[in-house]
PDB file of C-alpha atoms in Angstrom:
ATOM      1  CA  UNK A   1       5.334  19.170 -11.497  1.00 36.00           C
ATOM      2  CA  UNK A   2       4.170  15.510 -10.815  1.00 37.00           C
ATOM      3  CA  UNK A   3       6.323  13.008  -9.091  1.00 37.00           C
ATOM      4  CA  UNK A   4       6.764   9.562  -9.922  1.00 42.00           C
ATOM      5  CA  UNK A   5       7.507   6.378  -7.854  1.00 42.00           C
ATOM      6  CA  UNK A   6      11.142   6.351  -9.001  1.00 41.00           C
ATOM      7  CA  UNK A   7      11.462   8.970  -6.396  1.00 52.00           C
ATOM      8  CA  UNK A   8      10.737   7.105  -3.390  1.00 43.00           C
ATOM      9  CA  UNK A   9      13.854   6.389  -3.398  1.00 44.00           C
ATOM     10  CA  UNK A  10      16.997   9.435  -4.434  1.00 43.00           C
ATOM     11  CA  UNK A  11      20.370   8.449  -5.327  1.00 44.00           C
ATOM     12  CA  UNK A  12      20.197   5.128  -3.079  1.00 45.00           C
ATOM     13  CA  UNK A  13      18.786   6.819  -0.234  1.00 45.00           C
ATOM     14  CA  UNK A  14      15.527   7.444   0.692  1.00 46.00           C
ATOM     15  CA  UNK A  15      14.895  11.323   1.012  1.00 44.00           C
ATOM     16  CA  UNK A  16      12.019  13.582   0.653  1.00 45.00           C
ATOM     17  CA  UNK A  17      10.509  14.819  -2.841  1.00 46.00           C
ATOM     18  CA  UNK A  18      12.199  18.334  -3.525  1.00 46.00           C
ATOM     19  CA  UNK A  19      10.340  20.494  -1.241  1.00 44.00           C
ATOM     20  CA  UNK A  20       9.603  22.472  -4.914  1.00 40.00           C
ATOM     21  CA  UNK A  21       7.592  19.800  -6.136  1.00 44.00           C
ATOM     22  CA  UNK A  22       5.313  19.029  -3.525  1.00 48.00           C
ATOM     23  CA  UNK A  23       1.652  19.638  -3.796  1.00 54.00           C
ATOM     24  CA  UNK A  24      -1.320  18.972  -2.168  1.00 71.00           C
ATOM     25  CA  UNK A  25      -2.095  15.725  -0.921  1.00 70.00           C
ATOM     26  CA  UNK A  26      -5.534  14.570  -3.752  1.00 90.00           C
ATOM     27  CA  UNK A  27      -4.772  11.332  -4.561  1.00 95.00           C
ATOM     28  CA  UNK A  28      -5.234   9.699  -1.045  1.00 96.00           C
ATOM     29  CA  UNK A  29      -8.630  11.085  -0.715  1.00 96.00           C
ATOM     30  CA  UNK A  30      -9.113   9.962  -4.307  1.00 97.00           C
ATOM     31  CA  UNK A  31      -8.484   6.311  -3.171  1.00 97.00           C
ATOM     32  CA  UNK A  32     -11.012   6.983  -0.178  1.00 97.00           C
ATOM     33  CA  UNK A  33     -13.697   8.459  -3.023  1.00 97.00           C
ATOM     34  CA  UNK A  34     -12.825   5.130  -4.406  1.00 97.00           C
ATOM     35  CA  UNK A  35     -13.429   2.508  -2.276  1.00 98.00           C
ATOM     36  CA  UNK A  36     -16.438   4.860  -0.403  1.00 98.00           C
ATOM     37  CA  UNK A  37     -18.122   4.376  -3.986  1.00 98.00           C
ATOM     38  CA  UNK A  38     -17.559   0.367  -4.638  1.00 98.00           C
ATOM     39  CA  UNK A  39     -18.713   0.015  -0.752  1.00 98.00           C
ATOM     40  CA  UNK A  40     -21.687   1.673  -1.357  1.00 97.00           C
ATOM     41  CA  UNK A  41     -22.204   0.074  -5.205  1.00 97.00           C
ATOM     42  CA  UNK A  42     -21.881  -3.296  -3.165  1.00 97.00           C
ATOM     43  CA  UNK A  43     -23.651  -3.246  -0.453  1.00 96.00           C
ATOM     44  CA  UNK A  44     -26.031  -0.203  -0.351  1.00 96.00           C
ATOM     45  CA  UNK A  45     -27.278  -0.498  -3.844  1.00 97.00           C
ATOM     46  CA  UNK A  46     -26.362  -4.814  -4.172  1.00 96.00           C
ATOM     47  CA  UNK A  47     -24.965  -4.161  -7.916  1.00 95.00           C
ATOM     48  CA  UNK A  48     -23.994  -7.599  -8.558  1.00 96.00           C
ATOM     49  CA  UNK A  49     -21.292  -6.109 -11.418  1.00 97.00           C
ATOM     50  CA  UNK A  50     -19.199  -6.040  -7.907  1.00 97.00           C
ATOM     51  CA  UNK A  51     -19.148  -9.466  -6.496  1.00 96.00           C
ATOM     52  CA  UNK A  52     -19.266 -11.091  -9.770  1.00 96.00           C
ATOM     53  CA  UNK A  53     -16.479  -9.238 -11.002  1.00 97.00           C
ATOM     54  CA  UNK A  54     -14.539  -7.106  -8.623  1.00 97.00           C
ATOM     55  CA  UNK A  55     -13.854  -9.998  -5.441  1.00 98.00           C
ATOM     56  CA  UNK A  56     -10.563 -11.972  -5.946  1.00 97.00           C
ATOM     57  CA  UNK A  57     -11.663 -15.793  -6.601  1.00 97.00           C
ATOM     58  CA  UNK A  58      -8.940 -17.421  -6.145  1.00 96.00           C
ATOM     59  CA  UNK A  59     -10.129 -21.146  -8.170  1.00 94.00           C
ATOM     60  CA  UNK A  60     -10.680 -18.858 -11.403  1.00 94.00           C
ATOM     61  CA  UNK A  61      -9.491 -15.356 -10.984  1.00 96.00           C
ATOM     62  CA  UNK A  62      -9.118 -12.816 -14.011  1.00 97.00           C
ATOM     63  CA  UNK A  63      -6.659 -10.877 -14.019  1.00 97.00           C
ATOM     64  CA  UNK A  64      -7.673  -7.962 -13.289  1.00 97.00           C
ATOM     65  CA  UNK A  65      -9.252  -8.862 -10.078  1.00 97.00           C
ATOM     66  CA  UNK A  66      -5.938  -8.712  -7.885  1.00 97.00           C
ATOM     67  CA  UNK A  67      -6.342  -5.501  -8.464  1.00 97.00           C
ATOM     68  CA  UNK A  68     -10.444  -4.332  -8.263  1.00 98.00           C
ATOM     69  CA  UNK A  69     -10.055  -6.606  -5.236  1.00 97.00           C
ATOM     70  CA  UNK A  70      -8.574  -3.571  -3.531  1.00 97.00           C
ATOM     71  CA  UNK A  71     -11.564  -1.233  -3.567  1.00 98.00           C
ATOM     72  CA  UNK A  72     -14.244  -3.780  -1.557  1.00 97.00           C
ATOM     73  CA  UNK A  73     -15.062  -4.104   1.175  1.00 97.00           C
ATOM     74  CA  UNK A  74     -17.453  -6.583   3.678  1.00 94.00           C
ATOM     75  CA  UNK A  75     -18.782  -4.126   6.126  1.00 95.00           C
ATOM     76  CA  UNK A  76     -18.847  -0.414   6.858  1.00 95.00           C
ATOM     77  CA  UNK A  77     -16.222  -1.517  10.279  1.00 95.00           C
ATOM     78  CA  UNK A  78     -13.634  -3.103   7.651  1.00 94.00           C
ATOM     79  CA  UNK A  79     -13.946  -0.193   5.415  1.00 97.00           C
ATOM     80  CA  UNK A  80     -13.373   2.283   8.018  1.00 96.00           C
ATOM     81  CA  UNK A  81     -10.697   0.130   9.461  1.00 93.00           C
ATOM     82  CA  UNK A  82      -8.748   0.556   6.146  1.00 95.00           C
ATOM     83  CA  UNK A  83      -9.756   3.862   4.925  1.00 96.00           C
ATOM     84  CA  UNK A  84      -8.783   5.309   8.197  1.00 94.00           C
ATOM     85  CA  UNK A  85      -4.921   3.717   7.923  1.00 93.00           C
ATOM     86  CA  UNK A  86      -5.353   4.567   4.248  1.00 96.00           C
ATOM     87  CA  UNK A  87      -5.968   8.376   5.262  1.00 94.00           C
ATOM     88  CA  UNK A  88      -3.158   8.379   7.911  1.00 90.00           C
ATOM     89  CA  UNK A  89      -0.411   5.740   5.500  1.00 92.00           C
ATOM     90  CA  UNK A  90      -1.611   7.220   2.368  1.00 94.00           C
ATOM     91  CA  UNK A  91      -0.538  10.656   3.179  1.00 92.00           C
ATOM     92  CA  UNK A  92       2.305  10.311   4.860  1.00 88.00           C
ATOM     93  CA  UNK A  93       3.232   9.174   1.640  1.00 92.00           C
ATOM     94  CA  UNK A  94       1.884  11.703  -0.621  1.00 93.00           C
ATOM     95  CA  UNK A  95       3.602  14.230   0.922  1.00 87.00           C
ATOM     96  CA  UNK A  96       7.125  12.234   0.526  1.00 84.00           C
ATOM     97  CA  UNK A  97       6.666  11.124  -2.396  1.00 87.00           C
ATOM     98  CA  UNK A  98       3.665  12.814  -4.629  1.00 91.00           C
ATOM     99  CA  UNK A  99       1.093  11.722  -5.650  1.00 93.00           C
ATOM    100  CA  UNK A 100       2.299   9.403  -8.369  1.00 93.00           C
ATOM    101  CA  UNK A 101       4.553   7.548  -6.237  1.00 93.00           C
ATOM    102  CA  UNK A 102       1.373   6.909  -3.828  1.00 95.00           C
ATOM    103  CA  UNK A 103      -0.828   5.656  -6.342  1.00 96.00           C
ATOM    104  CA  UNK A 104       1.973   3.267  -7.356  1.00 96.00           C
ATOM    105  CA  UNK A 105       2.596   1.748  -4.275  1.00 96.00           C
ATOM    106  CA  UNK A 106      -0.760   1.909  -3.512  1.00 98.00           C
ATOM    107  CA  UNK A 107      -1.537  -0.968  -6.463  1.00 98.00           C
ATOM    108  CA  UNK A 108       1.657  -2.228  -6.425  1.00 97.00           C
ATOM    109  CA  UNK A 109       1.308  -4.009  -2.788  1.00 97.00           C
ATOM    110  CA  UNK A 110      -2.342  -4.309  -3.044  1.00 97.00           C
ATOM    111  CA  UNK A 111      -1.574  -6.521  -6.044  1.00 98.00           C
ATOM    112  CA  UNK A 112       1.591  -8.187  -4.739  1.00 97.00           C
ATOM    113  CA  UNK A 113      -0.499  -9.157  -1.357  1.00 97.00           C
ATOM    114  CA  UNK A 114      -3.267 -10.239  -3.820  1.00 97.00           C
ATOM    115  CA  UNK A 115      -0.830 -12.874  -6.375  1.00 97.00           C
ATOM    116  CA  UNK A 116       0.160 -14.158  -2.726  1.00 96.00           C
ATOM    117  CA  UNK A 117      -3.069 -14.784  -1.192  1.00 95.00           C
ATOM    118  CA  UNK A 118      -3.859 -16.999  -4.656  1.00 96.00           C
ATOM    119  CA  UNK A 119      -0.613 -19.068  -4.075  1.00 95.00           C
ATOM    120  CA  UNK A 120      -0.797 -19.739  -0.241  1.00 93.00           C
ATOM    121  CA  UNK A 121      -4.497 -19.396   0.579  1.00 92.00           C
ATOM    122  CA  UNK A 122      -6.892 -22.231  -0.241  1.00 92.00           C
ATOM    123  CA  UNK A 123      -8.326 -22.195  -3.604  1.00 94.00           C
ATOM    124  CA  UNK A 124     -11.500 -22.000  -2.607  1.00 94.00           C
ATOM    125  CA  UNK A 125     -10.981 -18.241  -1.079  1.00 94.00           C
ATOM    126  CA  UNK A 126     -12.498 -15.405  -1.742  1.00 95.00           C
ATOM    127  CA  UNK A 127     -10.807 -12.259  -1.064  1.00 95.00           C
ATOM    128  CA  UNK A 128     -11.560  -8.146  -0.981  1.00 96.00           C
ATOM    129  CA  UNK A 129     -10.204  -5.538   1.233  1.00 95.00           C
ATOM    130  CA  UNK A 130      -7.736  -2.390   0.971  1.00 96.00           C
ATOM    131  CA  UNK A 131      -5.490  -4.356   3.267  1.00 94.00           C
ATOM    132  CA  UNK A 132      -3.109  -5.603   1.697  1.00 95.00           C
ATOM    133  CA  UNK A 133      -2.268  -2.515  -0.323  1.00 97.00           C
ATOM    134  CA  UNK A 134      -2.953  -0.518   3.103  1.00 96.00           C
ATOM    135  CA  UNK A 135       0.060  -2.366   5.075  1.00 94.00           C
ATOM    136  CA  UNK A 136       2.311  -2.269   1.519  1.00 95.00           C
ATOM    137  CA  UNK A 137       2.117   1.636   2.395  1.00 95.00           C
ATOM    138  CA  UNK A 138       3.166   1.085   6.735  1.00 90.00           C
ATOM    139  CA  UNK A 139       6.023  -0.318   4.883  1.00 91.00           C
ATOM    140  CA  UNK A 140       7.027   2.636   2.457  1.00 92.00           C
ATOM    141  CA  UNK A 141       5.681   5.310   4.728  1.00 88.00           C
ATOM    142  CA  UNK A 142       8.301   4.313   7.384  1.00 85.00           C
ATOM    143  CA  UNK A 143      11.038   3.476   5.312  1.00 84.00           C
ATOM    144  CA  UNK A 144      10.738   6.863   3.255  1.00 76.00           C
ATOM    145  CA  UNK A 145      10.836   8.476   6.807  1.00 70.00           C
ATOM    146  CA  UNK A 146      13.691   6.599   7.810  1.00 68.00           C
ATOM    147  CA  UNK A 147      16.154   9.196   5.678  1.00 57.00           C
ATOM    148  CA  UNK A 148      19.314   9.754   8.044  1.00 49.00           C
ATOM    149  CA  UNK A 149      20.157  12.202   5.378  1.00 55.00           C
ATOM    150  CA  UNK A 150      17.548  14.518   6.481  1.00 62.00           C
ATOM    151  CA  UNK A 151      16.558  13.628  10.518  1.00 62.00           C
ATOM    152  CA  UNK A 152      15.201  16.242  12.043  1.00 68.00           C
ATOM    153  CA  UNK A 153      12.904  15.799  15.356  1.00 66.00           C
ATOM    154  CA  UNK A 154       9.791  16.116  13.860  1.00 71.00           C
ATOM    155  CA  UNK A 155      10.822  12.791  11.597  1.00 69.00           C
ATOM    156  CA  UNK A 156      11.753  11.132  14.975  1.00 72.00           C
ATOM    157  CA  UNK A 157       9.112  11.740  16.253  1.00 76.00           C
ATOM    158  CA  UNK A 158       7.187  10.704  13.596  1.00 70.00           C
ATOM    159  CA  UNK A 159       8.960   7.297  12.956  1.00 69.00           C
ATOM    160  CA  UNK A 160       8.870   6.614  16.883  1.00 73.00           C
ATOM    161  CA  UNK A 161       4.684   7.001  16.240  1.00 74.00           C
ATOM    162  CA  UNK A 162       4.583   5.770  13.022  1.00 73.00           C
ATOM    163  CA  UNK A 163       6.923   3.001  13.687  1.00 72.00           C
ATOM    164  CA  UNK A 164       5.392   1.719  17.135  1.00 75.00           C
ATOM    165  CA  UNK A 165       2.456   1.091  15.608  1.00 76.00           C
ATOM    166  CA  UNK A 166       3.536  -0.651  12.244  1.00 77.00           C
ATOM    167  CA  UNK A 167       6.019  -3.034  14.366  1.00 76.00           C
ATOM    168  CA  UNK A 168       2.935  -4.010  16.426  1.00 80.00           C
ATOM    169  CA  UNK A 169       0.512  -4.322  13.818  1.00 78.00           C
ATOM    170  CA  UNK A 170       3.416  -7.050  12.430  1.00 78.00           C
ATOM    171  CA  UNK A 171       3.719  -8.762  15.076  1.00 82.00           C
ATOM    172  CA  UNK A 172       0.437  -9.157  15.428  1.00 80.00           C
ATOM    173  CA  UNK A 173      -0.364 -10.340  12.108  1.00 75.00           C
ATOM    174  CA  UNK A 174       2.672 -13.061  13.020  1.00 80.00           C
ATOM    175  CA  UNK A 175       1.976 -14.372  15.844  1.00 79.00           C
ATOM    176  CA  UNK A 176      -2.067 -14.692  14.064  1.00 74.00           C
ATOM    177  CA  UNK A 177      -0.131 -16.585  11.267  1.00 73.00           C
ATOM    178  CA  UNK A 178       2.131 -19.125  13.021  1.00 75.00           C
ATOM    179  CA  UNK A 179      -0.510 -20.062  15.826  1.00 74.00           C
ATOM    180  CA  UNK A 180      -2.607 -20.666  13.134  1.00 67.00           C
ATOM    181  CA  UNK A 181      -5.473 -18.312  14.180  1.00 57.00           C
ATOM    182  CA  UNK A 182      -6.632 -17.981  10.736  1.00 54.00           C
ATOM    183  CA  UNK A 183     -10.119 -18.743  10.938  1.00 54.00           C
ATOM    184  CA  UNK A 184     -11.851 -15.411  11.540  1.00 62.00           C
ATOM    185  CA  UNK A 185     -12.072 -14.464   7.754  1.00 71.00           C
ATOM    186  CA  UNK A 186      -8.925 -11.683   8.811  1.00 79.00           C
ATOM    187  CA  UNK A 187      -6.758 -12.449   5.656  1.00 82.00           C
ATOM    188  CA  UNK A 188      -2.728 -12.151   7.741  1.00 86.00           C
ATOM    189  CA  UNK A 189      -0.955 -13.466   4.959  1.00 91.00           C
ATOM    190  CA  UNK A 190      -2.023 -10.521   2.712  1.00 91.00           C
ATOM    191  CA  UNK A 191      -1.826  -8.158   5.034  1.00 92.00           C
ATOM    192  CA  UNK A 192       2.179  -9.803   5.510  1.00 93.00           C
ATOM    193  CA  UNK A 193       2.419 -10.110   1.752  1.00 94.00           C
ATOM    194  CA  UNK A 194       1.269  -6.457   1.376  1.00 94.00           C
ATOM    195  CA  UNK A 195       4.209  -4.912   4.184  1.00 93.00           C
ATOM    196  CA  UNK A 196       6.339  -7.566   2.122  1.00 95.00           C
ATOM    197  CA  UNK A 197       5.375  -5.666  -1.087  1.00 96.00           C
ATOM    198  CA  UNK A 198       5.995  -2.578   0.425  1.00 94.00           C
ATOM    199  CA  UNK A 199       9.767  -4.061   1.634  1.00 93.00           C
ATOM    200  CA  UNK A 200      10.597  -5.580  -1.941  1.00 95.00           C
ATOM    201  CA  UNK A 201       9.075  -2.513  -3.981  1.00 94.00           C
ATOM    202  CA  UNK A 202      11.289   0.319  -1.481  1.00 90.00           C
ATOM    203  CA  UNK A 203      14.838  -1.586  -1.748  1.00 90.00           C
ATOM    204  CA  UNK A 204      14.162  -2.552  -5.289  1.00 90.00           C
ATOM    205  CA  UNK A 205      13.636   1.336  -7.000  1.00 85.00           C
ATOM    206  CA  UNK A 206      16.981   2.225  -4.750  1.00 81.00           C
ATOM    207  CA  UNK A 207      18.783   0.157  -6.629  1.00 83.00           C
ATOM    208  CA  UNK A 208      17.448   0.957  -9.547  1.00 81.00           C
ATOM    209  CA  UNK A 209      18.452   4.310  -8.705  1.00 76.00           C
ATOM    210  CA  UNK A 210      21.894   3.521  -7.510  1.00 76.00           C
ATOM    211  CA  UNK A 211      22.400   1.729 -10.864  1.00 81.00           C
ATOM    212  CA  UNK A 212      20.888   4.481 -13.816  1.00 74.00           C
ATOM    213  CA  UNK A 213      22.011   7.536 -11.539  1.00 65.00           C
ATOM    214  CA  UNK A 214      24.216   9.429 -13.887  1.00 58.00           C
ATOM    215  CA  UNK A 215      25.411  11.500 -11.332  1.00 61.00           C
ATOM    216  CA  UNK A 216      26.944   8.325  -9.454  1.00 53.00           C
ATOM    217  CA  UNK A 217      28.289   6.821 -12.716  1.00 51.00           C
ATOM    218  CA  UNK A 218      29.734  10.597 -13.762  1.00 51.00           C
ATOM    219  CA  UNK A 219      31.427  10.132  -9.929  1.00 50.00           C
ATOM    220  CA  UNK A 220      32.553   6.780 -10.337  1.00 49.00           C
ATOM    221  CA  UNK A 221      34.358   7.872 -14.147  1.00 50.00           C
ATOM    222  CA  UNK A 222      36.815  10.613 -11.848  1.00 50.00           C
TER     223      UNK A 222
END
């Protein structure tokens, strides 16, 4: 059976989805193919629809652009970097939370980063890239792995490796923003906002699960 985004949290504590519900990861590859297909249409075939309607124009943005911009990229390096990190962290999220959890996390964090960029960055900005969504997956993947109830040596290794990488990436982004180093065409604001969106998503769903958990209510009645 499929797994919904609410299964990112389980009884107020982040845990892996039930092993019987796990299926072979496919959503992460579907997201990668969508990003690749949009890039080919935009940069190889120069199909004008992508640049006109899928990029995020901050001055006159359309309601769908905060999401569609998460599938657009400036060049091959931009694309390959994001696809590599999407594969790494997206696969981790899908293994733990299922395809529904991955898609919900990708869309939520990507849109959250886009809206934050619209609010903070200048109005003449045009934003493209999946980086905001990918940074959100950093947070979701790391927090989902930190499940003390199911902690084992494999998770300790995973947390030590992924956690160190995520910490260095976020530290670099914070340093770039605080030092004013945002003139390179890289949206550090979108990166940090995406990570913040991932944290908000995980802890928000944990809170909802705690409130609506029927088992917890039964225990309280007793």
